[in-house]
Short mmCIF file of C-alpha atoms in Angstrom, two decimals:
data_model
loop_
_atom_site.label_atom_id
_atom_site.label_comp_id
_atom_site.label_asym_id
_atom_site.label_seq_id
_atom_site.Cartn_x
_atom_site.Cartn_y
_atom_site.Cartn_z
CA UNK A 1 -5.30 18.40 -1.39
CA UNK A 2 -7.82 15.90 -2.76
CA UNK A 3 -6.68 13.12 -5.05
CA UNK A 4 -8.49 10.81 -7.43
CA UNK A 5 -8.00 7.07 -7.16
CA UNK A 6 -5.95 6.99 -10.34
CA UNK A 7 -3.65 9.67 -8.95
CA UNK A 8 -3.10 7.63 -5.82
CA UNK A 9 -2.27 4.56 -7.88
CA UNK A 10 0.07 6.61 -10.06
CA UNK A 11 1.96 7.73 -6.95
CA UNK A 12 2.24 4.14 -5.73
CA UNK A 13 3.47 2.99 -9.14
CA UNK A 14 5.98 5.83 -9.32
CA UNK A 15 7.49 5.15 -5.89
CA UNK A 16 7.34 1.36 -6.29
CA UNK A 17 7.19 1.01 -2.51
CA UNK A 18 4.42 1.27 0.05
CA UNK A 19 5.92 1.77 3.50
CA UNK A 20 3.93 -0.15 6.11
CA UNK A 21 3.79 1.15 9.67
CA UNK A 22 2.75 -1.11 12.54
CA UNK A 23 3.43 0.33 15.95
CA UNK A 24 2.65 -0.07 19.64
CA UNK A 25 0.70 3.19 19.75
CA UNK A 26 -0.43 6.15 17.66
CA UNK A 27 2.46 8.39 18.66
CA UNK A 28 5.05 5.87 17.55
CA UNK A 29 3.17 5.32 14.29
CA UNK A 30 3.09 9.05 13.56
CA UNK A 31 6.82 9.39 14.20
CA UNK A 32 7.66 6.40 11.97
CA UNK A 33 5.44 7.60 9.15
CA UNK A 34 6.69 11.19 9.19
CA UNK A 35 10.31 10.03 9.27
CA UNK A 36 9.64 7.79 6.28
CA UNK A 37 7.88 10.55 4.34
CA UNK A 38 10.65 13.03 5.08
CA UNK A 39 13.21 10.49 3.84
CA UNK A 40 11.49 10.59 0.44
CA UNK A 41 8.92 7.79 0.57
CA UNK A 42 5.61 9.65 0.54
CA UNK A 43 3.39 6.56 0.26
CA UNK A 44 2.75 5.06 3.69
CA UNK A 45 0.16 2.63 4.99
CA UNK A 46 -0.70 2.59 8.70
CA UNK A 47 -1.97 -0.80 9.82
CA UNK A 48 -5.19 -0.64 11.79
CA UNK A 49 -3.73 -3.27 14.13
CA UNK A 50 -1.90 -0.28 15.64
CA UNK A 51 -3.75 1.07 18.70
CA UNK A 52 -5.06 4.52 17.81
CA UNK A 53 -4.31 3.99 14.12
CA UNK A 54 -7.14 6.23 12.91
CA UNK A 55 -5.92 9.11 15.07
CA UNK A 56 -2.41 8.48 13.76
CA UNK A 57 -3.62 8.64 10.14
CA UNK A 58 -5.42 11.92 10.80
CA UNK A 59 -2.31 13.43 12.42
CA UNK A 60 0.03 12.28 9.63
CA UNK A 61 -2.33 13.70 7.00
CA UNK A 62 -2.39 17.03 8.85
CA UNK A 63 1.39 17.09 9.20
CA UNK A 64 2.24 15.93 5.68
CA UNK A 65 -0.77 16.82 3.48
CA UNK A 66 1.05 16.08 0.22
CA UNK A 67 1.88 12.51 1.22
CA UNK A 68 -0.33 9.58 0.23
CA UNK A 69 -1.36 7.95 3.50
CA UNK A 70 -3.41 4.77 3.56
CA UNK A 71 -5.00 2.42 6.06
CA UNK A 72 -4.02 -1.25 6.20
CA UNK A 73 -5.72 -4.34 7.61
CA UNK A 74 -9.13 -2.93 6.73
CA UNK A 75 -11.58 -5.79 7.25
CA UNK A 76 -15.08 -4.34 7.05
CA UNK A 77 -17.30 -1.51 5.86
CA UNK A 78 -17.41 0.51 9.11
CA UNK A 79 -13.63 0.51 9.38
CA UNK A 80 -13.28 1.51 5.73
CA UNK A 81 -15.57 4.50 6.30
CA UNK A 82 -13.71 5.59 9.43
CA UNK A 83 -10.39 5.36 7.60
CA UNK A 84 -11.77 7.54 4.82
CA UNK A 85 -13.01 10.11 7.32
CA UNK A 86 -9.59 10.11 9.00
CA UNK A 87 -8.04 11.17 5.70
CA UNK A 88 -6.73 7.91 4.27
CA UNK A 89 -6.33 7.94 0.49
CA UNK A 90 -6.15 4.19 0.00
CA UNK A 91 -7.26 1.03 1.79
CA UNK A 92 -5.41 -2.28 1.98
CA UNK A 93 -6.93 -5.57 3.14
CA UNK A 94 -5.43 -8.99 3.82
CA UNK A 95 -8.40 -10.55 2.01
CA UNK A 96 -11.05 -9.68 -0.57
CA UNK A 97 -14.07 -7.85 0.87
CA UNK A 98 -16.56 -6.39 -1.59
CA UNK A 99 -17.92 -4.22 1.22
CA UNK A 100 -14.49 -2.65 1.76
CA UNK A 101 -14.15 -2.13 -1.99
CA UNK A 102 -17.53 -0.47 -2.41
CA UNK A 103 -17.16 1.70 0.69
CA UNK A 104 -13.67 2.81 -0.26
CA UNK A 105 -14.81 3.71 -3.76
CA UNK A 106 -17.85 5.53 -2.40
CA UNK A 107 -15.43 7.88 -0.65
CA UNK A 108 -13.01 8.09 -3.57
CA UNK A 109 -10.29 5.87 -2.10
CA UNK A 110 -8.15 3.38 -4.00
CA UNK A 111 -8.59 -0.14 -2.62
CA UNK A 112 -6.06 -2.99 -2.70
CA UNK A 113 -7.60 -6.27 -1.46
CA UNK A 114 -5.47 -9.24 -0.51
CA UNK A 115 -5.20 -12.20 -2.90
CA UNK A 116 -3.17 -15.39 -3.09
CA UNK A 117 -4.26 -17.14 -6.30
CA UNK A 118 -5.08 -16.42 -9.92
CA UNK A 119 -8.76 -17.01 -9.17
CA UNK A 120 -8.71 -14.46 -6.37
CA UNK A 121 -6.89 -11.94 -8.57
CA UNK A 122 -9.55 -12.21 -11.26
CA UNK A 123 -12.36 -12.00 -8.70
CA UNK A 124 -10.79 -8.90 -7.16
CA UNK A 125 -10.41 -7.20 -10.54
CA UNK A 126 -14.00 -8.06 -11.46
CA UNK A 127 -15.06 -6.50 -8.15
CA UNK A 128 -13.33 -3.23 -9.03
CA UNK A 129 -10.00 -3.47 -7.18
CA UNK A 130 -7.57 -0.71 -8.12
CA UNK A 131 -4.70 -3.15 -7.54
CA UNK A 132 -4.26 -6.39 -5.63
CA UNK A 133 -2.07 -7.16 -2.65
CA UNK A 134 -0.34 -10.53 -3.16
CA UNK A 135 -0.30 -11.78 0.41
CA UNK A 136 1.63 -13.26 2.01
CA UNK A 137 4.38 -12.79 -0.54
CA UNK A 138 6.70 -15.07 1.44
CA UNK A 139 4.44 -17.95 0.38
CA UNK A 140 5.10 -17.04 -3.25
CA UNK A 141 8.14 -15.85 -5.21
CA UNK A 142 9.08 -13.48 -8.03
CA UNK A 143 9.05 -16.47 -10.40
CA UNK A 144 5.47 -17.32 -9.39
CA UNK A 145 4.45 -13.69 -9.93
CA UNK A 146 6.07 -13.74 -13.35
CA UNK A 147 4.03 -16.83 -14.25
CA UNK A 148 0.82 -15.24 -12.95
CA UNK A 149 1.42 -12.16 -15.05
CA UNK A 150 1.95 -14.28 -18.15
CA UNK A 151 -1.71 -15.28 -17.80
CA UNK A 152 -2.94 -12.01 -16.25
CA UNK A 153 -0.74 -9.22 -17.64
CA UNK A 154 -3.45 -6.67 -16.84
CA UNK A 155 -3.23 -7.32 -13.08
CA UNK A 156 -1.55 -4.59 -10.99
CA UNK A 157 0.07 -6.61 -8.20
CA UNK A 158 1.62 -5.31 -4.98
CA UNK A 159 3.39 -8.16 -3.14
CA UNK A 160 3.38 -7.73 0.64
CA UNK A 161 4.47 -9.87 3.57
CA UNK A 162 8.05 -11.07 3.52
CA UNK A 163 9.34 -8.39 1.16
CA UNK A 164 12.80 -7.16 2.14
CA UNK A 165 15.10 -4.42 0.97
CA UNK A 166 17.21 -7.13 -0.62
CA UNK A 167 14.50 -8.97 -2.57
CA UNK A 168 12.27 -6.02 -3.53
CA UNK A 169 14.18 -5.38 -6.80
CA UNK A 170 13.52 -8.98 -7.90
CA UNK A 171 9.78 -8.57 -7.31
CA UNK A 172 9.73 -5.33 -9.30
CA UNK A 173 11.71 -6.99 -12.09
CA UNK A 174 9.12 -9.80 -12.12
CA UNK A 175 6.37 -7.28 -12.85
CA UNK A 176 5.12 -6.02 -9.48
CA UNK A 177 3.67 -2.52 -9.60
CA UNK A 178 5.12 -1.87 -6.15
CA UNK A 179 6.06 -3.75 -2.99
CA UNK A 180 4.73 -3.35 0.51
CA UNK A 181 7.60 -3.23 3.00
CA UNK A 182 7.32 -2.87 6.76
CA UNK A 183 9.85 -2.15 9.48
CA UNK A 184 12.81 -2.66 7.13
CA UNK A 185 12.14 0.82 5.80
CA UNK A 186 9.83 2.40 8.38
CA UNK A 187 12.10 1.94 11.39
CA UNK A 188 13.72 5.35 11.08
CA UNK A 189 16.70 4.45 8.91
CA UNK A 190 16.47 7.23 6.32
CA UNK A 191 19.52 6.00 4.41
CA UNK A 192 17.85 2.65 3.72
CA UNK A 193 14.73 4.40 2.42
CA UNK A 194 16.69 6.68 0.12
CA UNK A 195 18.90 3.86 -1.17
CA UNK A 196 15.96 1.60 -1.98
CA UNK A 197 14.07 4.40 -3.72
CA UNK A 198 17.12 5.08 -5.87
CA UNK A 199 17.58 1.38 -6.61
CA UNK A 200 13.96 0.90 -7.72
CA UNK A 201 13.71 4.25 -9.51
CA UNK A 202 17.03 4.80 -11.24
CA UNK A 203 17.54 8.14 -12.91
CA UNK A 204 17.33 7.75 -16.72
#
């Protein structure tokens, strides 16, 4: 099933969490991602620091075609293209690369470049970013995000790096579109995934 960039971003905004998988090999990454998806979190990013990450993305997409699977730690244009061909629906970078943005958009992928300052947020938005990854979030705080959004309320921010199950609700309350969370929710503990999803998405 193909998806437009806005549909991918809608899914991310609805779930409020991007599960981040970093693993020692492709097989472990596939297992972690599928377990996370089956627990209810169908937005998962596989870091390209994982050996065999592109093969893992392709396998996860085949196994769970309705899930939104992305590639993380995308640093350059060739890698962005390979991730798109593997079936990724969004790209995440630790920094701002216009080449990654343009390549991702050429293939219809949402792109979330890494930023750390108001200047970088504005530059990323001017460059066409679908959202920005506030990274590393541990160097910031929900209060800092709240201040940034006072000046830049139009910025869709996804804090990543140091986000925990415990502090994620505070980041969402501060205005984050979603939070990127790693092993705390992609380690196979389905109860933690379900509890956090319920906490961040309470039933009206």
